[in-house]
Short mmCIF file of C-alpha atoms and ligand atoms in Angstrom, two decimals:
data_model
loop_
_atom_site.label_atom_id
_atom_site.label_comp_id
_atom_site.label_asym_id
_atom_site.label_seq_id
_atom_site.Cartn_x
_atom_site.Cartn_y
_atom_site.Cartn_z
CA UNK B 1 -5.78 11.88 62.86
CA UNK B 2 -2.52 11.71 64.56
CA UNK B 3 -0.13 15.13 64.67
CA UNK B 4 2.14 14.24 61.30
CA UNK B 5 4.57 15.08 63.21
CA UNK B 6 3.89 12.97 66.02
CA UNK B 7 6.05 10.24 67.12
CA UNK B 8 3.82 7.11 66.67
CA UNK B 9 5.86 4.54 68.11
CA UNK B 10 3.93 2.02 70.51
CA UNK B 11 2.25 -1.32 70.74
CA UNK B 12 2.23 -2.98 67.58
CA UNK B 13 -1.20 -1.94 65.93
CA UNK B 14 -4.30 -4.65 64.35
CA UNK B 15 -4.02 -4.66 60.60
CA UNK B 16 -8.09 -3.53 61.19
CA UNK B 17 -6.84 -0.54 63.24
CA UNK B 18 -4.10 0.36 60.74
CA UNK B 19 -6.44 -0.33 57.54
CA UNK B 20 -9.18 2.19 59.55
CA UNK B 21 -6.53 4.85 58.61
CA UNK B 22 -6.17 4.56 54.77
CA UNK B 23 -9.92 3.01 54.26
CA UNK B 24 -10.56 6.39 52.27
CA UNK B 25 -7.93 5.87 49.82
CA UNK B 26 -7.01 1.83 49.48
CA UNK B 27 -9.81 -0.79 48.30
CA UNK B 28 -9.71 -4.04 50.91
CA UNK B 29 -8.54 -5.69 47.96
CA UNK B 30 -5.37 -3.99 47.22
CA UNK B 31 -5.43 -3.79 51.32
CA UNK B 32 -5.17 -7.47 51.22
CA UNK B 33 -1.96 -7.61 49.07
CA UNK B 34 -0.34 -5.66 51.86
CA UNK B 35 -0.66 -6.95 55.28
CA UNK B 36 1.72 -9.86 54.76
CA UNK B 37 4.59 -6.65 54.25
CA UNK B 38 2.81 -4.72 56.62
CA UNK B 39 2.81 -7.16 59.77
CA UNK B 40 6.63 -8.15 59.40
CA UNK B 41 7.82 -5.05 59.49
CA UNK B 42 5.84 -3.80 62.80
CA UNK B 43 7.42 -7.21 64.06
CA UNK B 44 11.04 -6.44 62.62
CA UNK B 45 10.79 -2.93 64.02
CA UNK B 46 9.93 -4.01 67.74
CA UNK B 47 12.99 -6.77 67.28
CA UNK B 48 15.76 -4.56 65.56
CA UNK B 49 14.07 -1.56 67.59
CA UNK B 50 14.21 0.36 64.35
CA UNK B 51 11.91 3.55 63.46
CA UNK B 52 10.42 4.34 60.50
CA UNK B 53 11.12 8.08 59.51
CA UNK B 54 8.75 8.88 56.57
CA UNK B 55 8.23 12.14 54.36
CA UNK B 56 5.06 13.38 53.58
CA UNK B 57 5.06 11.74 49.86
CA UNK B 58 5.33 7.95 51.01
CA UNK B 59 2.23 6.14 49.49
CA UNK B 60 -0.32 6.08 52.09
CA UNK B 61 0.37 2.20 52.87
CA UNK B 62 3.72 3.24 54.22
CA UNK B 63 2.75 7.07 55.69
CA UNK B 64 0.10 6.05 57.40
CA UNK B 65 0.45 1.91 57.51
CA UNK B 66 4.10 1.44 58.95
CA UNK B 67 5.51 5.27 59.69
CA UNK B 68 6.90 5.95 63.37
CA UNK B 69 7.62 10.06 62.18
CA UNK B 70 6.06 11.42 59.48
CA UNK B 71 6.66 14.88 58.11
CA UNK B 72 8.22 17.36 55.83
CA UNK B 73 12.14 17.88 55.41
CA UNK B 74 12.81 20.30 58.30
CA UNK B 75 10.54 18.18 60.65
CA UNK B 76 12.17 14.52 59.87
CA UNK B 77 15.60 16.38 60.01
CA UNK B 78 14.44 17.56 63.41
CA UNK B 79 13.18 14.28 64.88
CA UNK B 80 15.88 12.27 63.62
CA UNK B 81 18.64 14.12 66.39
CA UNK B 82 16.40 13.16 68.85
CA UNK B 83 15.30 9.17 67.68
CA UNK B 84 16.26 6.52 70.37
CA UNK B 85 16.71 3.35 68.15
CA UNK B 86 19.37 1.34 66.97
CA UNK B 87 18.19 2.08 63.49
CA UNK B 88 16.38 4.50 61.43
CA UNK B 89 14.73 3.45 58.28
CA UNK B 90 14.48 6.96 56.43
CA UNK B 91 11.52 6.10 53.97
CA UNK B 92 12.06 9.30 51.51
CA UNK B 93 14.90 9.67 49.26
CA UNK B 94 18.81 9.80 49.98
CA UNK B 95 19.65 13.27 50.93
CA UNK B 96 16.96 12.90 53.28
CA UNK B 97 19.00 9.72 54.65
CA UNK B 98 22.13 11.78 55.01
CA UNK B 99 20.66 14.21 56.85
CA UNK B 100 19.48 11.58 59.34
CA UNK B 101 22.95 10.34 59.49
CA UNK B 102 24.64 13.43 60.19
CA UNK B 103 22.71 14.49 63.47
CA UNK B 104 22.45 11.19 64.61
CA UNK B 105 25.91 9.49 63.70
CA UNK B 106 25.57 6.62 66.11
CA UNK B 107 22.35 4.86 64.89
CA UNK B 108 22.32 2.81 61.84
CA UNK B 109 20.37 4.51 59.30
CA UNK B 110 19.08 2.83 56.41
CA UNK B 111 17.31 3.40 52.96
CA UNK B 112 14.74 1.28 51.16
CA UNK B 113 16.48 2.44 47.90
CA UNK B 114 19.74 3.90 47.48
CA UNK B 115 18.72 4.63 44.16
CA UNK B 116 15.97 7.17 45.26
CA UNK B 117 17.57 10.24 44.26
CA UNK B 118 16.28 13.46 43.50
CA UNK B 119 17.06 16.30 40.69
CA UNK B 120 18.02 19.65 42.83
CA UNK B 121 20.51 17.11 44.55
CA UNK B 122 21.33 15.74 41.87
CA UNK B 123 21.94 18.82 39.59
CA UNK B 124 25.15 20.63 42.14
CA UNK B 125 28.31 19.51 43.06
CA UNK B 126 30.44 20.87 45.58
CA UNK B 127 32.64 22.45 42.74
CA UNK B 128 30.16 24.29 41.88
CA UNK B 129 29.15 25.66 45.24
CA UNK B 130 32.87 26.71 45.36
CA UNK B 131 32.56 28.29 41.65
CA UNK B 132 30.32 30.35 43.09
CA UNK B 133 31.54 31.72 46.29
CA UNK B 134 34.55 32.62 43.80
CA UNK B 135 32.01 34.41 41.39
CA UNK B 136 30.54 36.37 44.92
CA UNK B 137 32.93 36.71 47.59
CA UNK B 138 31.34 38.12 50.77
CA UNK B 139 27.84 36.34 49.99
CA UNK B 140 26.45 33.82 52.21
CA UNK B 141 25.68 30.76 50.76
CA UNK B 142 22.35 28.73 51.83
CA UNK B 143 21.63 25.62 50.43
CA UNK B 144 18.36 24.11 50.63
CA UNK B 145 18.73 20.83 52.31
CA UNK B 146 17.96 19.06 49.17
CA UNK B 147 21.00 18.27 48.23
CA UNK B 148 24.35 16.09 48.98
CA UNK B 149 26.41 16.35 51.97
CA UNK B 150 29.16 17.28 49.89
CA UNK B 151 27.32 20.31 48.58
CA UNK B 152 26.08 21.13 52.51
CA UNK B 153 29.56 21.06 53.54
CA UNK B 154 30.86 23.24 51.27
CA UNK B 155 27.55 26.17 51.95
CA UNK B 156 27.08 28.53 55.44
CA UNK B 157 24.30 26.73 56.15
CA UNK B 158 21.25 25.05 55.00
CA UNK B 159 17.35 25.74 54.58
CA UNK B 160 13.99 24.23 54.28
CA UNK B 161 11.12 24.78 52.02
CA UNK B 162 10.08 25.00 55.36
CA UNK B 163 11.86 27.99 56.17
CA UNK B 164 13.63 29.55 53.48
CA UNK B 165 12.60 32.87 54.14
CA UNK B 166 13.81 32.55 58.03
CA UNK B 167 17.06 31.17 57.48
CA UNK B 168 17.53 33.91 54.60
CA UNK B 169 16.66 37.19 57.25
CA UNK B 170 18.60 35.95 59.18
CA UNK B 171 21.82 35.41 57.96
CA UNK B 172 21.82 38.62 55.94
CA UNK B 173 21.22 40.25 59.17
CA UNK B 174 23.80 38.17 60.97
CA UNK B 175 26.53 39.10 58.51
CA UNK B 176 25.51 42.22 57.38
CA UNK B 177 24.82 41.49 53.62
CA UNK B 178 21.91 42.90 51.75
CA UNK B 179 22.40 39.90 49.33
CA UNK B 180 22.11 36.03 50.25
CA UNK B 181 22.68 33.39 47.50
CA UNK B 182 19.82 30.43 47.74
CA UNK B 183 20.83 27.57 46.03
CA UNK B 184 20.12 25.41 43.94
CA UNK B 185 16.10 25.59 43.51
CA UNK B 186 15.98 28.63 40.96
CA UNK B 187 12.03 28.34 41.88
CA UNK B 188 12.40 28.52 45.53
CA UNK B 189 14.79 31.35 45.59
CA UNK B 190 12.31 33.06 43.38
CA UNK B 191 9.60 33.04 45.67
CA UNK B 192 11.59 33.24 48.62
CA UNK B 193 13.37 36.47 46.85
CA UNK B 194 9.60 37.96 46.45
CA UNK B 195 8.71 37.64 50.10
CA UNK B 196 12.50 39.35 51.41
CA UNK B 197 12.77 42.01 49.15
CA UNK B 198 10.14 44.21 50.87
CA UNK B 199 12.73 44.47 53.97
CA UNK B 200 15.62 45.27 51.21
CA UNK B 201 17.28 41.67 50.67
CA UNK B 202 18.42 41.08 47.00
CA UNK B 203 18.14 36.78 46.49
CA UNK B 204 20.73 35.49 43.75
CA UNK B 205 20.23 31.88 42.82
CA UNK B 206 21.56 28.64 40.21
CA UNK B 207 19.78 26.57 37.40
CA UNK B 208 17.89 23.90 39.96
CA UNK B 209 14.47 22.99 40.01
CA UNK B 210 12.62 19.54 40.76
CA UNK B 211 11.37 17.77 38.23
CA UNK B 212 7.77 16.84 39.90
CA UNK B 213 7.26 20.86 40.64
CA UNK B 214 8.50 22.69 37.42
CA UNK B 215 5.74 20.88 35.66
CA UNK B 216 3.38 22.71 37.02
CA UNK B 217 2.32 25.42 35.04
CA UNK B 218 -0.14 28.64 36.05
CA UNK B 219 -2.83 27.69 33.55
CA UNK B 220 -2.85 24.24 35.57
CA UNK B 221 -4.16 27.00 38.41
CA UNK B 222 -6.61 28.64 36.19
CA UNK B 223 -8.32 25.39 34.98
CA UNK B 224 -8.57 23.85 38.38
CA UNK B 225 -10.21 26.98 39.74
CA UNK B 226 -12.56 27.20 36.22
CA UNK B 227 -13.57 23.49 36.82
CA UNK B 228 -13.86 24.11 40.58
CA UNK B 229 -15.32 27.20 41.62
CA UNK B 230 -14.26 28.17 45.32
CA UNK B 231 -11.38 25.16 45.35
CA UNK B 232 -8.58 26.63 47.97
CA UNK B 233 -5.20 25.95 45.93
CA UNK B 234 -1.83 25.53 47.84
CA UNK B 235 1.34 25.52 46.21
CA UNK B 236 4.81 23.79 47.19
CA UNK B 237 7.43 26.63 47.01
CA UNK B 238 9.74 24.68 44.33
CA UNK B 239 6.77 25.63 41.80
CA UNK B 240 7.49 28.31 39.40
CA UNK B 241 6.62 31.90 40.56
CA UNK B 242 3.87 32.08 38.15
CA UNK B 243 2.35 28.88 39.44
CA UNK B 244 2.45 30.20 43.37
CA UNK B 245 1.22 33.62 42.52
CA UNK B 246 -1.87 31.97 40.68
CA UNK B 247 -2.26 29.96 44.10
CA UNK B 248 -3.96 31.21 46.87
CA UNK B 249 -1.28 29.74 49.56
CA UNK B 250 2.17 28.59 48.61
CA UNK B 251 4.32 26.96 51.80
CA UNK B 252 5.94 23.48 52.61
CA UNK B 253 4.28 20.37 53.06
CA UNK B 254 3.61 20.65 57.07
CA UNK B 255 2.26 23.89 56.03
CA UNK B 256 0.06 22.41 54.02
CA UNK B 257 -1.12 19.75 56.36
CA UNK B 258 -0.98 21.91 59.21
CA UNK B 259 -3.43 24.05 56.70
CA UNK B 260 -5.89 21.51 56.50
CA UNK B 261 -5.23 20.72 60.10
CA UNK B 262 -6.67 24.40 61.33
CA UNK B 263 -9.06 25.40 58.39
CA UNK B 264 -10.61 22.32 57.28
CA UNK B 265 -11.27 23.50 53.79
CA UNK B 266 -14.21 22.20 52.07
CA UNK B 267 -12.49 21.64 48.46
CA UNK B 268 -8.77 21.83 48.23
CA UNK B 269 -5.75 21.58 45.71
CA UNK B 270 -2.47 20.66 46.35
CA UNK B 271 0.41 21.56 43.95
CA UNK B 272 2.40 19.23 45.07
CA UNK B 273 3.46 15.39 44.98
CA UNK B 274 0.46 12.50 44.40
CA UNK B 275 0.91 11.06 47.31
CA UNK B 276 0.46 14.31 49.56
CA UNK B 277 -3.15 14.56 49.27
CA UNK B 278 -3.55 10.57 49.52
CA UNK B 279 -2.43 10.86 52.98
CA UNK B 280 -4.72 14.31 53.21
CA UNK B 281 -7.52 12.03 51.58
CA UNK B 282 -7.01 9.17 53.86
CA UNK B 283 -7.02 11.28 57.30
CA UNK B 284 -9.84 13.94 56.46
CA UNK B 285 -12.48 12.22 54.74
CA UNK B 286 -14.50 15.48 55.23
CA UNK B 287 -11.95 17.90 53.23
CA UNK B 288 -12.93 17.45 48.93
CA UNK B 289 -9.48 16.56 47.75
CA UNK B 290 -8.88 17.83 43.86
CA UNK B 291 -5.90 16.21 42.59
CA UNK B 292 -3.75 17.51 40.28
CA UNK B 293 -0.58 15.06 39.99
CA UNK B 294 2.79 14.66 39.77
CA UNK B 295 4.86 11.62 40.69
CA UNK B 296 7.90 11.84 42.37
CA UNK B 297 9.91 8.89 40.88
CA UNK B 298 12.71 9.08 43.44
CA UNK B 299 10.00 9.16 46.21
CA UNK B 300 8.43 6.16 44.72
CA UNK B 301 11.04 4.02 44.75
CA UNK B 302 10.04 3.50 48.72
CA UNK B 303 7.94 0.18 48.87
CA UNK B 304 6.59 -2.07 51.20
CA UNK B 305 9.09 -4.94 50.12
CA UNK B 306 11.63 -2.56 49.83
CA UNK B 307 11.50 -1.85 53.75
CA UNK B 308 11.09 -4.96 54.53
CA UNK B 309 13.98 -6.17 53.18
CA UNK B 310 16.00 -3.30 54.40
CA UNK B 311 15.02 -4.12 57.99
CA UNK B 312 15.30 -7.92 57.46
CA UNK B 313 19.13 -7.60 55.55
CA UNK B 314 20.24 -3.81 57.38
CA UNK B 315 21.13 -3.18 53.47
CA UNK B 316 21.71 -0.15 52.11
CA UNK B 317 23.26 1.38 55.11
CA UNK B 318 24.54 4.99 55.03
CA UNK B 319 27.67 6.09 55.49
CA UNK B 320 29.47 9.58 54.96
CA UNK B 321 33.63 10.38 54.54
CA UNK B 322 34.20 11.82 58.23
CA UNK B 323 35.80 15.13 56.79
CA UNK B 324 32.25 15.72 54.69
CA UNK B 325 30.25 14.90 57.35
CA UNK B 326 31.27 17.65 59.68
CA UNK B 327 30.85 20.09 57.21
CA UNK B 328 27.44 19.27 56.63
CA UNK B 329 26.60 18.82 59.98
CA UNK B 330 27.40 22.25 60.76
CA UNK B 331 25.25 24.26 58.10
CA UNK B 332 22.29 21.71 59.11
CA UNK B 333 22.91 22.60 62.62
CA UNK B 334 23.25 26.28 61.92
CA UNK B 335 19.87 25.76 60.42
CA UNK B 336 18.05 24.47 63.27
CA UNK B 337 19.69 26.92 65.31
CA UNK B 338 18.42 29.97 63.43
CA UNK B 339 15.00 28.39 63.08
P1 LIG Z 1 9.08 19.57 52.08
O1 LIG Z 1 8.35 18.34 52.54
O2 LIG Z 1 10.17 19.91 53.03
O3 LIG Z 1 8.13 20.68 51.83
O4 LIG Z 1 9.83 19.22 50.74
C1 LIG Z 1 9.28 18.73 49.62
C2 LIG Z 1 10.22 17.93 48.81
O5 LIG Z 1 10.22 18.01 47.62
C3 LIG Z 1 11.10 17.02 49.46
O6 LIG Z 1 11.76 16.33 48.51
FE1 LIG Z 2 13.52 15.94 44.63
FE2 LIG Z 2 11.33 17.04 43.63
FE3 LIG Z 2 11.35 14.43 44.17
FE4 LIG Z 2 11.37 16.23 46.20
S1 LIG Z 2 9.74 15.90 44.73
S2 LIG Z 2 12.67 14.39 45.98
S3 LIG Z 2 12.58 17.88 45.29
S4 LIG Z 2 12.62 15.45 42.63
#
């Protein structure tokens, strides 16, 4: 299983080596439907010496069948600064894409979709991030990374699901403030506000949540561990509380491969996004995968054709106003600093 962090780049792969990876998860005959997209776009990333960035909820066809980097937020956000290509194909959705863009301005950085959006980003503007240092002058204002650049720019600096709780400590130590506003994932700043308030830090937070995570529920919990006696069950942090306290493990998606990774857990259940435990499925055959869904529709807006064409056309570029860009690039930076 390679590291999903690990930079895969290399000699363009057989379609039999690259099937051997997903053979868990994709019959040969849907297999067969893909290698025509698959092979051209190994070819059109050794001509336009493009890499494929990929979060951890591509299909497994892309995650494990054309990926260079493959990861959670904090770790593609990481990886992109450092990416020598002339182009980065950010297979996720767009703020993921911006992010890319704004620690590594000088490659090209493209998008399979511009329409792959997603609801925290989607539900702030940078009005309201203003509103609200108004509303609570003094309080530092993290915003997790899912959201616009506009909306980064105008926060102290931005967090991960990854690590929330980090990024929090530390800037209420930094500037002295026993309160932190955690924006806008009401869920997230929930759990996050359960784990700081032992060491005396008060989390206020705004109406967010992802639509994939809110729908999970805590009797979801229960029923999985009725039906499966001894199932581990790992929660995203954007679930509700009751949902993570009903979990046994709650963290970000590297956590949750990295999990897998160290424990090898005989039955497991990820509260998370479908295609996360297809790409669990597809490298640990060993580890009994229960599988209790939600699509990300924003996430699955990524194809096979759709990359493609990005890297045959260099469509769907990304671009950012210069002024918005530095803004952003300084609470992201901040971030990485303090983590
Ligand atoms: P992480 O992969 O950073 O845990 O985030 C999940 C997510 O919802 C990204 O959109
Ligand atoms: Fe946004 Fe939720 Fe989709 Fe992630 S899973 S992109 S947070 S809507």
């Amino acid at each position: 299983m390679p590291s999903i962090t690990s930079h895969r780049r290399r000699a363009i792969p057989s379609t039999d080596e690259l099937y051997d990876r997903v053979r868990q998860v994709i019959p040969p005959i849907e297999w067969a439907t893909m290698v025509d997209d698959i092979t051209a776009i190994w070819q059109l990333k050794a001509e336009k010496r493009a890499v494929i960035l990929a979060h951890n909820y591509m299909t497994p066809q892309i995650f494990h069948g054309v990926a260079d980097i493959v990861g959670d937020s904090l770790a593609l956000a990481r990886q992109a600064q450092d990416v020598d290509a002339d182009v980065i194909v950010l297979a996720g959705v767009h703020f993921m894409a911006e992010t890319a863009k704004l620690l590594n301005p000088s490659t090209t950085v493209l998008v399979p979709d511009l329409r792959a959006g997603c609801s925290l980003a989607d539900g702030i503007t940078a009005d309201d991030v203003a509103r609200l240092r108004q509303e609570h002058p003094g309080v530092p204002i993290v915003t997790y990374v899912n959201t616009s650049a506009a909306v980064k720019a105008a926060s102290d600096i931005c967090c991960t699901s990854g690590n929330a709780v980090q990024i929090v400590e530390r800037i209420a130590t930094r500037t002295g403030n026993d309160h932190v506003l955690l924006i806008p994932d009401q869920h997230l700043a929930r759990n996050v506000a359960a784990q700081v308030a032992p060491r005396g830090i008060g989390i206020l937070t705004y109406a967010g949540s992802c639509e994939v995570h809110d729908r999970f529920t805590p009797a979801d919990v229960r029923q999985i561990r009725q039906d499966h006696p001894g199932v581990t069950i790992f929660a995203h942090p954007e679930c509700p509380p009751g949902v993570v306290a009903a979990a046994d493990l709650a963290g970000s998606t590297a956590h949750m491969q990295d999990y897998v990774e160290k424990h090898r857990p005989r039955q497991l259940a990820l509260i998370t996004e479908c295609s996360m435990s297809d790409n669990i499925a597809a490298a640990y055959p060993d580890v009994d995968m229960i599988r209790p869904c939600n699509l990300c529709p924003h996430m699955k807006r990524n194809t096979l054709a759709a990359i493609r064409h990005v890297l045959e056309t260099g469509a769907n570029e990304i671009t950012l106003d210069p002024a918005v860009a530095d803004g952003a690039r300084r609470a992201v930076t901040r971030m990485l600093e303090f983590s």
